[in-house]
Amino acid sequence: MIPECNIPLASPQDFSVDYDVKWCPGCGGHAVLSSIKKTLPELGIPKEKFVFVSGIGCSSRFPYYINTYGFHSLHGRGAAIASGIKVSNPDLSVWLATGDGDSMAIGGNHFIHILRRNIDVNIILFNNKIYGLTKGQYSPTTPAGSITKTSPDGTIENPFLPGELAMGSNATFFARVIDTDPKMMKEVFIKAAQHKGTSLVEVLQNCVIFNNKVHEDITGKEVRDENQLYLEHGKPMLFGKNKEKGIVRAGSKFIVGEIGKNGVSLADVLVHDAHNLEGTRHYQLSRMTLPDYPVALGVIRQCETDVYETLLEKQIVAAKARSSVKCVNDLLMSGNTFKIN
Ligand SMILES: Cc1ncc(C[n+]2csc(CCOP(=O)(O)OP(=O)(O)O)c2C)c(N)n1
Ligand code: SF4
């Protein structure tokens, strides 16, 4: 049990380390770190309650760079370790920093199971669509056809969309943000932290060295109004420079409509319902890709349902209540006992 000191938190500086952050200059990781440092003091959680866990990768160096408890673990195994920490210490705020390789290649198994179990861990998935630390091999999110160190003739694999895996694993929280928008990141990280259950935030992160501008068609200044759809629960799904475009329904499909054209009015634009446990729309939103659709950002899914560690605690309390064994002596004296003369 970690002793409580309840030191009031004054500023993000409380979470800074006094040594160099060794990510490359211009790496998207710096912006994520800065946003997390601004998020934590706003959560009303004492500093000694935060734990950051990671696997291996550039992004997985995160626990070194944030001044909290931390565990830089094994490649792909961060989700398992974070699960154990949270289940045995439910009062801690547990965060997992992971890359697209760490979570969806070697760690794919742990990743889907933490989502399925709905353990209250906040996952920051740095999706730079490449292995950064090991110098540019393709990852499970690298687009088909990409030329990389391990695919000199172009990859022949179909990539995962992290949102698809999240929906397929019955995740209760999935959001997507971009590393160029600190305001969006902070807003969404706060929502992820407040969510009860596993929250997965996919950060579209630039690796300036091995996959530079990989998300430029979404984040670029000239295209962002047309290519980003920022979702907010209860609000119409509008985008475009003057919010003149929206997502409308065509049968069971979504299409992009322009208000005032082809009979489309504001009333036709769908209103985002992030809280609907039935996830078909969330799945559709998470799959929208350019050029046919804008890319959905913000909180796509946020549903309340049972949390693993709460159910486990209930089972333990019930099992203790119905057991005749109340202490070690009861256990030793139960069942078959014999005397040695
Ligand atoms: C068991 C094991 N296999 C392979 C590696 C080599 N390795 C280290 S990091 C990494 C991939 C990291 O990519 P990603 O998770 O996308 O993180 P990034 O560096 O891009 O942030 C690999 C293959 C390892 N450290 N351990
Ligand atoms: S190699 Fe890429 S992901 Fe790693 S620190 Fe450098 S820019 Fe960031």
Short mmCIF file of C-alpha atoms and ligand atoms in Angstrom, two decimals:
data_model
loop_
_atom_site.label_atom_id
_atom_site.label_comp_id
_atom_site.label_asym_id
_atom_site.label_seq_id
_atom_site.Cartn_x
_atom_site.Cartn_y
_atom_site.Cartn_z
CA MET A 1 0.00 0.00 0.00
CA ILE A 2 1.45 3.36 -0.99
CA PRO A 3 1.38 5.91 1.87
CA GLU A 4 -0.64 9.02 1.12
CA CYS A 5 1.11 12.37 1.35
CA ASN A 6 -1.60 14.50 -0.32
CA ILE A 7 0.77 17.21 -1.49
CA PRO A 8 -1.34 19.81 -3.34
CA LEU A 9 -0.49 19.93 -7.03
CA ALA A 10 0.39 23.38 -8.26
CA SER A 11 1.29 22.94 -11.90
CA PRO A 12 2.30 20.55 -14.68
CA GLN A 13 5.89 21.15 -13.53
CA ASP A 14 5.21 18.80 -10.63
CA PHE A 15 5.23 16.01 -13.20
CA SER A 16 8.44 17.07 -14.97
CA VAL A 17 11.71 15.19 -14.64
CA ASP A 18 15.07 16.93 -14.08
CA TYR A 19 16.92 15.11 -16.88
CA ASP A 20 16.70 15.24 -20.69
CA VAL A 21 13.80 13.76 -22.61
CA LYS A 22 15.63 11.80 -25.30
CA TRP A 23 13.00 11.65 -28.01
CA CYS A 24 14.14 13.20 -31.31
CA PRO A 25 13.52 16.95 -31.64
CA GLY A 26 10.15 17.31 -33.41
CA CYS A 27 8.84 13.88 -32.34
CA GLY A 28 5.09 13.94 -31.68
CA GLY A 29 5.77 12.29 -28.33
CA HIS A 30 6.81 15.65 -26.83
CA ALA A 31 3.35 17.15 -27.41
CA VAL A 32 1.65 14.11 -25.86
CA LEU A 33 3.89 14.33 -22.80
CA SER A 34 3.18 18.02 -22.42
CA SER A 35 -0.60 17.43 -22.67
CA ILE A 36 -0.50 14.66 -20.10
CA LYS A 37 1.45 16.91 -17.71
CA LYS A 38 -1.31 19.51 -18.09
CA THR A 39 -4.04 16.88 -17.67
CA LEU A 40 -2.89 15.21 -14.45
CA PRO A 41 -3.14 18.22 -12.11
CA GLU A 42 -6.75 18.71 -13.24
CA LEU A 43 -7.90 15.26 -12.20
CA GLY A 44 -8.02 15.90 -8.45
CA ILE A 45 -5.92 12.80 -7.83
CA PRO A 46 -2.93 12.95 -5.43
CA LYS A 47 0.36 12.67 -7.27
CA GLU A 48 1.42 9.53 -5.43
CA LYS A 49 -1.59 7.68 -6.89
CA PHE A 50 -0.42 7.87 -10.50
CA VAL A 51 1.40 4.95 -12.14
CA PHE A 52 2.59 4.94 -15.76
CA VAL A 53 3.34 1.54 -17.28
CA SER A 54 4.79 0.80 -20.71
CA GLY A 55 6.24 -1.92 -22.90
CA ILE A 56 9.21 -1.24 -25.21
CA GLY A 57 9.52 1.36 -27.95
CA CYS A 58 10.19 5.09 -28.22
CA SER A 59 6.69 5.77 -26.88
CA SER A 60 7.26 3.25 -24.12
CA ARG A 61 9.99 5.46 -22.67
CA PHE A 62 7.11 7.57 -21.36
CA PRO A 63 7.38 6.46 -17.70
CA TYR A 64 10.96 7.85 -17.61
CA TYR A 65 9.72 11.23 -18.71
CA ILE A 66 6.87 11.73 -16.28
CA ASN A 67 7.52 12.23 -12.59
CA THR A 68 5.17 9.59 -11.14
CA TYR A 69 5.52 5.96 -10.18
CA GLY A 70 6.30 3.98 -13.30
CA PHE A 71 7.17 0.59 -14.77
CA HIS A 72 9.02 0.28 -18.10
CA SER A 73 8.26 -3.39 -18.66
CA LEU A 74 8.72 -5.92 -21.49
CA HIS A 75 7.85 -5.54 -25.16
CA GLY A 76 4.09 -6.00 -25.54
CA ARG A 77 3.50 -6.85 -21.90
CA GLY A 78 2.55 -3.45 -20.50
CA ALA A 79 -1.18 -4.23 -20.65
CA ALA A 80 -0.73 -7.35 -18.51
CA ILE A 81 1.34 -5.47 -15.92
CA ALA A 82 -1.04 -2.51 -15.84
CA SER A 83 -3.93 -4.96 -15.37
CA GLY A 84 -2.22 -6.54 -12.37
CA ILE A 85 -1.38 -3.18 -10.81
CA LYS A 86 -4.95 -1.89 -11.14
CA VAL A 87 -6.69 -5.06 -10.00
CA SER A 88 -4.57 -5.33 -6.86
CA ASN A 89 -4.58 -1.55 -6.17
CA PRO A 90 -7.92 -0.20 -7.42
CA ASP A 91 -7.28 3.19 -5.78
CA LEU A 92 -4.40 3.95 -8.18
CA SER A 93 -4.77 5.88 -11.44
CA VAL A 94 -3.06 3.52 -13.88
CA TRP A 95 -1.92 4.62 -17.34
CA LEU A 96 -0.39 2.56 -20.13
CA ALA A 97 1.83 4.20 -22.77
CA THR A 98 2.25 1.96 -25.80
CA GLY A 99 3.13 2.07 -29.49
CA ASP A 100 1.35 0.51 -32.46
CA GLY A 101 3.99 -2.24 -32.57
CA ASP A 102 4.07 -2.77 -28.82
CA SER A 103 0.29 -3.04 -28.48
CA MET A 104 -0.83 -4.60 -31.74
CA ALA A 105 2.06 -6.82 -32.88
CA ILE A 106 3.86 -8.58 -30.02
CA GLY A 107 1.34 -7.32 -27.44
CA GLY A 108 -1.82 -7.89 -29.50
CA ASN A 109 -3.09 -10.58 -27.20
CA HIS A 110 -2.80 -8.59 -23.96
CA PHE A 111 -4.19 -5.53 -25.71
CA ILE A 112 -7.49 -7.11 -26.77
CA HIS A 113 -7.97 -8.80 -23.41
CA ILE A 114 -7.51 -5.69 -21.30
CA LEU A 115 -10.16 -4.02 -23.47
CA ARG A 116 -12.51 -7.01 -23.20
CA ARG A 117 -12.11 -7.19 -19.42
CA ASN A 118 -12.77 -3.47 -18.97
CA ILE A 119 -10.12 -2.95 -16.31
CA ASP A 120 -9.99 0.73 -15.32
CA VAL A 121 -6.68 1.55 -17.05
CA ASN A 122 -6.11 4.54 -19.37
CA ILE A 123 -4.25 3.54 -22.53
CA ILE A 124 -2.37 6.10 -24.64
CA LEU A 125 -1.64 4.47 -27.98
CA PHE A 126 1.06 6.36 -29.90
CA ASN A 127 0.18 5.43 -33.48
CA ASN A 128 3.04 6.55 -35.73
CA LYS A 129 2.40 3.58 -38.06
CA ILE A 130 6.03 2.40 -37.80
CA TYR A 131 8.52 0.82 -35.38
CA GLY A 132 10.44 3.92 -34.27
CA LEU A 133 12.89 2.58 -31.69
CA THR A 134 14.19 -0.18 -33.96
CA LYS A 135 14.56 2.25 -36.88
CA GLY A 136 11.68 1.99 -39.27
CA GLN A 137 10.26 -1.49 -39.77
CA TYR A 138 6.56 -1.70 -40.73
CA SER A 139 4.02 -2.24 -37.98
CA PRO A 140 0.46 -3.64 -37.89
CA THR A 141 -0.88 -0.16 -38.67
CA THR A 142 1.45 0.64 -41.59
CA PRO A 143 -0.64 1.17 -44.76
CA ALA A 144 -0.47 -1.62 -47.37
CA GLY A 145 2.16 -0.93 -50.02
CA SER A 146 4.41 1.20 -47.78
CA ILE A 147 8.12 0.94 -48.45
CA THR A 148 9.94 0.43 -45.15
CA LYS A 149 13.15 -1.20 -43.90
CA THR A 150 11.37 -4.57 -43.76
CA SER A 151 9.22 -4.08 -46.86
CA PRO A 152 11.55 -2.78 -49.60
CA ASP A 153 8.97 -3.74 -52.24
CA GLY A 154 5.99 -2.44 -50.25
CA THR A 155 4.06 -4.18 -47.47
CA ILE A 156 1.67 -6.89 -48.56
CA GLU A 157 -0.28 -6.89 -45.27
CA ASN A 158 -3.65 -5.36 -44.47
CA PRO A 159 -3.23 -2.97 -41.56
CA PHE A 160 -5.34 -2.83 -38.39
CA LEU A 161 -7.32 0.24 -37.52
CA PRO A 162 -6.98 0.42 -33.71
CA GLY A 163 -10.64 1.48 -33.47
CA GLU A 164 -11.73 -1.73 -35.18
CA LEU A 165 -9.83 -3.82 -32.65
CA ALA A 166 -11.32 -1.75 -29.84
CA MET A 167 -14.89 -2.27 -31.06
CA GLY A 168 -14.25 -5.95 -31.76
CA SER A 169 -13.00 -6.32 -28.19
CA ASN A 170 -16.09 -4.60 -26.75
CA ALA A 171 -14.06 -1.66 -25.48
CA THR A 172 -16.15 0.80 -23.47
CA PHE A 173 -14.09 3.88 -24.39
CA PHE A 174 -12.36 4.71 -27.64
CA ALA A 175 -11.10 8.13 -28.70
CA ARG A 176 -8.78 9.45 -31.38
CA VAL A 177 -6.67 12.62 -31.18
CA ILE A 178 -3.84 14.26 -33.10
CA ASP A 179 -0.47 15.26 -31.67
CA THR A 180 -0.72 18.72 -33.26
CA ASP A 181 -3.75 19.75 -31.18
CA PRO A 182 -2.86 20.07 -27.46
CA LYS A 183 -6.31 21.40 -26.53
CA MET A 184 -8.00 18.37 -28.08
CA MET A 185 -5.54 16.00 -26.42
CA LYS A 186 -6.08 17.47 -22.95
CA GLU A 187 -9.89 17.48 -23.29
CA VAL A 188 -9.91 13.85 -24.35
CA PHE A 189 -7.31 12.67 -21.81
CA ILE A 190 -9.45 14.15 -19.03
CA LYS A 191 -12.50 12.26 -20.33
CA ALA A 192 -10.45 9.07 -20.61
CA ALA A 193 -9.22 9.43 -17.02
CA GLN A 194 -12.75 10.02 -15.74
CA HIS A 195 -14.14 6.99 -17.57
CA LYS A 196 -14.73 3.93 -15.41
CA GLY A 197 -13.30 1.03 -17.37
CA THR A 198 -10.52 0.69 -19.94
CA SER A 199 -10.12 3.83 -22.00
CA LEU A 200 -8.18 3.69 -25.24
CA VAL A 201 -6.95 6.96 -26.74
CA GLU A 202 -5.29 6.56 -30.14
CA VAL A 203 -2.90 9.46 -30.73
CA LEU A 204 -2.03 10.04 -34.39
CA GLN A 205 1.64 10.73 -33.70
CA ASN A 206 4.34 11.86 -36.06
CA CYS A 207 7.68 10.02 -36.15
CA VAL A 208 9.77 12.75 -37.70
CA ILE A 209 12.66 10.38 -38.47
CA PHE A 210 11.14 7.17 -39.85
CA ASN A 211 7.61 8.10 -40.97
CA ASN A 212 7.57 11.86 -41.25
CA LYS A 213 4.21 13.48 -42.13
CA VAL A 214 2.42 10.14 -41.98
CA HIS A 215 -0.71 11.91 -40.67
CA GLU A 216 -0.23 15.11 -42.67
CA ASP A 217 -3.36 14.52 -44.76
CA ILE A 218 -5.35 14.78 -41.50
CA THR A 219 -3.32 17.25 -39.46
CA GLY A 220 -2.01 19.63 -42.18
CA LYS A 221 -3.20 23.25 -41.79
CA GLU A 222 -4.58 23.46 -45.33
CA VAL A 223 -6.62 20.27 -45.09
CA ARG A 224 -7.60 19.93 -41.45
CA ASP A 225 -11.04 21.63 -41.69
CA GLU A 226 -12.07 19.34 -44.54
CA ASN A 227 -10.45 16.18 -43.25
CA GLN A 228 -11.16 16.23 -39.49
CA LEU A 229 -14.52 15.54 -37.85
CA TYR A 230 -14.32 16.41 -34.13
CA LEU A 231 -17.05 14.47 -32.36
CA GLU A 232 -18.83 15.58 -29.21
CA HIS A 233 -21.59 13.61 -27.54
CA GLY A 234 -25.02 15.13 -28.22
CA LYS A 235 -23.81 17.42 -31.00
CA PRO A 236 -24.35 17.11 -34.78
CA MET A 237 -21.47 15.58 -36.72
CA LEU A 238 -20.46 18.70 -38.65
CA PHE A 239 -17.16 19.60 -40.28
CA GLY A 240 -15.71 21.85 -42.98
CA LYS A 241 -14.37 25.41 -42.76
CA ASN A 242 -17.82 26.83 -41.98
CA LYS A 243 -19.29 23.60 -40.62
CA GLU A 244 -21.22 23.30 -43.88
CA LYS A 245 -20.74 19.54 -44.21
CA GLY A 246 -22.11 16.75 -42.08
CA ILE A 247 -22.48 12.99 -41.72
CA VAL A 248 -25.91 11.84 -42.88
CA ARG A 249 -27.48 8.47 -43.20
CA ALA A 250 -28.03 6.65 -46.51
CA GLY A 251 -29.72 3.37 -45.65
CA SER A 252 -27.42 1.58 -43.22
CA LYS A 253 -24.40 3.58 -44.43
CA PHE A 254 -23.01 6.98 -43.56
CA ILE A 255 -22.31 9.47 -46.30
CA VAL A 256 -21.05 13.04 -46.35
CA GLY A 257 -23.74 15.63 -47.10
CA GLU A 258 -23.44 19.34 -47.75
CA ILE A 259 -26.05 21.49 -46.05
CA GLY A 260 -28.21 23.27 -48.61
CA LYS A 261 -27.23 20.91 -51.43
CA ASN A 262 -29.10 17.87 -52.78
CA GLY A 263 -31.92 18.44 -50.29
CA VAL A 264 -29.65 18.02 -47.23
CA SER A 265 -30.54 20.21 -44.22
CA LEU A 266 -29.04 20.54 -40.73
CA ALA A 267 -31.83 18.30 -39.44
CA ASP A 268 -30.48 15.45 -41.59
CA VAL A 269 -27.05 15.55 -39.94
CA LEU A 270 -26.63 12.75 -37.42
CA VAL A 271 -26.15 13.63 -33.76
CA HIS A 272 -23.25 11.85 -32.07
CA ASP A 273 -24.30 9.41 -29.34
CA ALA A 274 -21.08 8.21 -27.72
CA HIS A 275 -22.98 6.46 -24.91
CA ASN A 276 -24.94 3.87 -26.89
CA LEU A 277 -23.71 0.45 -25.74
CA GLU A 278 -24.78 -1.01 -29.10
CA GLY A 279 -21.67 -0.05 -31.02
CA THR A 280 -22.52 -0.25 -34.73
CA ARG A 281 -22.30 3.50 -35.27
CA HIS A 282 -19.08 3.75 -33.26
CA TYR A 283 -17.60 1.04 -35.44
CA GLN A 284 -18.66 2.90 -38.58
CA LEU A 285 -17.24 6.18 -37.26
CA SER A 286 -13.93 4.61 -36.26
CA ARG A 287 -13.57 3.13 -39.78
CA MET A 288 -14.14 6.34 -41.72
CA THR A 289 -11.06 7.11 -43.82
CA LEU A 290 -9.98 9.66 -46.39
CA PRO A 291 -10.78 10.49 -49.15
CA ASP A 292 -14.45 9.45 -48.89
CA TYR A 293 -14.89 10.63 -45.31
CA PRO A 294 -13.27 12.96 -42.81
CA VAL A 295 -11.36 11.17 -40.03
CA ALA A 296 -13.36 10.96 -36.78
CA LEU A 297 -11.57 12.53 -33.79
CA GLY A 298 -12.58 13.06 -30.17
CA VAL A 299 -14.48 10.55 -28.06
CA ILE A 300 -16.11 8.07 -30.43
CA ARG A 301 -17.37 5.66 -27.76
CA GLN A 302 -17.87 6.06 -24.01
CA CYS A 303 -20.23 3.53 -22.40
CA GLU A 304 -20.76 2.65 -18.78
CA THR A 305 -20.79 -1.03 -17.89
CA ASP A 306 -19.31 -3.35 -15.27
CA VAL A 307 -15.66 -2.82 -14.40
CA TYR A 308 -13.51 -5.92 -13.85
CA GLU A 309 -11.91 -5.01 -10.54
CA THR A 310 -15.25 -4.02 -8.97
CA LEU A 311 -16.79 -7.38 -9.95
CA LEU A 312 -13.73 -9.19 -8.63
CA GLU A 313 -13.86 -7.34 -5.31
CA LYS A 314 -17.57 -8.26 -4.97
CA GLN A 315 -16.73 -11.93 -5.56
CA ILE A 316 -13.98 -11.85 -2.96
CA VAL A 317 -16.27 -10.24 -0.36
CA ALA A 318 -19.03 -12.80 -1.10
CA ALA A 319 -16.61 -15.75 -0.99
CA LYS A 320 -15.24 -14.57 2.36
CA ALA A 321 -18.75 -14.13 3.78
CA ARG A 322 -19.83 -17.67 2.95
CA SER A 323 -16.60 -19.34 4.01
CA SER A 324 -16.21 -20.86 7.48
CA VAL A 325 -12.48 -20.07 7.26
CA LYS A 326 -11.98 -16.66 8.91
CA CYS A 327 -8.28 -16.85 9.81
CA VAL A 328 -5.18 -18.99 9.22
CA ASN A 329 -5.95 -21.07 12.32
CA ASP A 330 -9.42 -21.93 10.91
CA LEU A 331 -7.70 -23.02 7.70
CA LEU A 332 -5.15 -25.20 9.49
CA MET A 333 -7.82 -26.84 11.59
CA SER A 334 -10.23 -27.41 8.70
CA GLY A 335 -10.54 -30.62 6.70
CA ASN A 336 -8.49 -33.66 7.62
CA THR A 337 -6.21 -33.09 10.58
CA PHE A 338 -4.10 -35.67 12.33
CA LYS A 339 -1.90 -35.84 15.38
CA ILE A 340 1.73 -37.00 15.38
CA ASN A 341 2.54 -38.77 18.62
C1 LIG B 1 10.79 -9.55 -27.27
C2 LIG B 1 11.26 -8.39 -28.09
N1 LIG B 1 11.15 -8.44 -29.44
C3 LIG B 1 11.54 -7.41 -30.19
C4 LIG B 1 12.08 -6.30 -29.60
C5 LIG B 1 12.57 -5.17 -30.48
N2 LIG B 1 11.68 -4.01 -30.44
C6 LIG B 1 11.85 -3.03 -29.54
S1 LIG B 1 10.76 -1.77 -29.72
C7 LIG B 1 10.07 -2.54 -31.07
C8 LIG B 1 8.93 -1.91 -31.85
C9 LIG B 1 8.47 -0.60 -31.29
O1 LIG B 1 7.50 -0.05 -32.11
P1 LIG B 1 6.26 0.71 -31.53
O2 LIG B 1 5.61 -0.06 -30.44
O3 LIG B 1 5.38 1.09 -32.66
O4 LIG B 1 6.89 1.97 -30.79
P2 LIG B 1 7.62 3.28 -31.30
O5 LIG B 1 9.09 3.01 -31.12
O6 LIG B 1 7.25 3.54 -32.71
O7 LIG B 1 7.11 4.32 -30.35
C10 LIG B 1 10.67 -3.76 -31.34
C11 LIG B 1 10.28 -4.67 -32.43
C12 LIG B 1 12.19 -6.27 -28.19
N3 LIG B 1 12.67 -5.22 -27.53
N4 LIG B 1 11.78 -7.32 -27.46
S1 SF4 B 2 12.50 7.67 -33.82
FE1 SF4 B 2 10.50 8.56 -34.26
S2 SF4 B 2 9.13 7.90 -32.59
FE2 SF4 B 2 11.27 7.58 -31.94
S3 SF4 B 2 11.81 9.44 -30.80
FE3 SF4 B 2 12.48 9.72 -32.92
S4 SF4 B 2 10.76 10.76 -33.93
FE4 SF4 B 2 9.98 9.89 -32.03
#
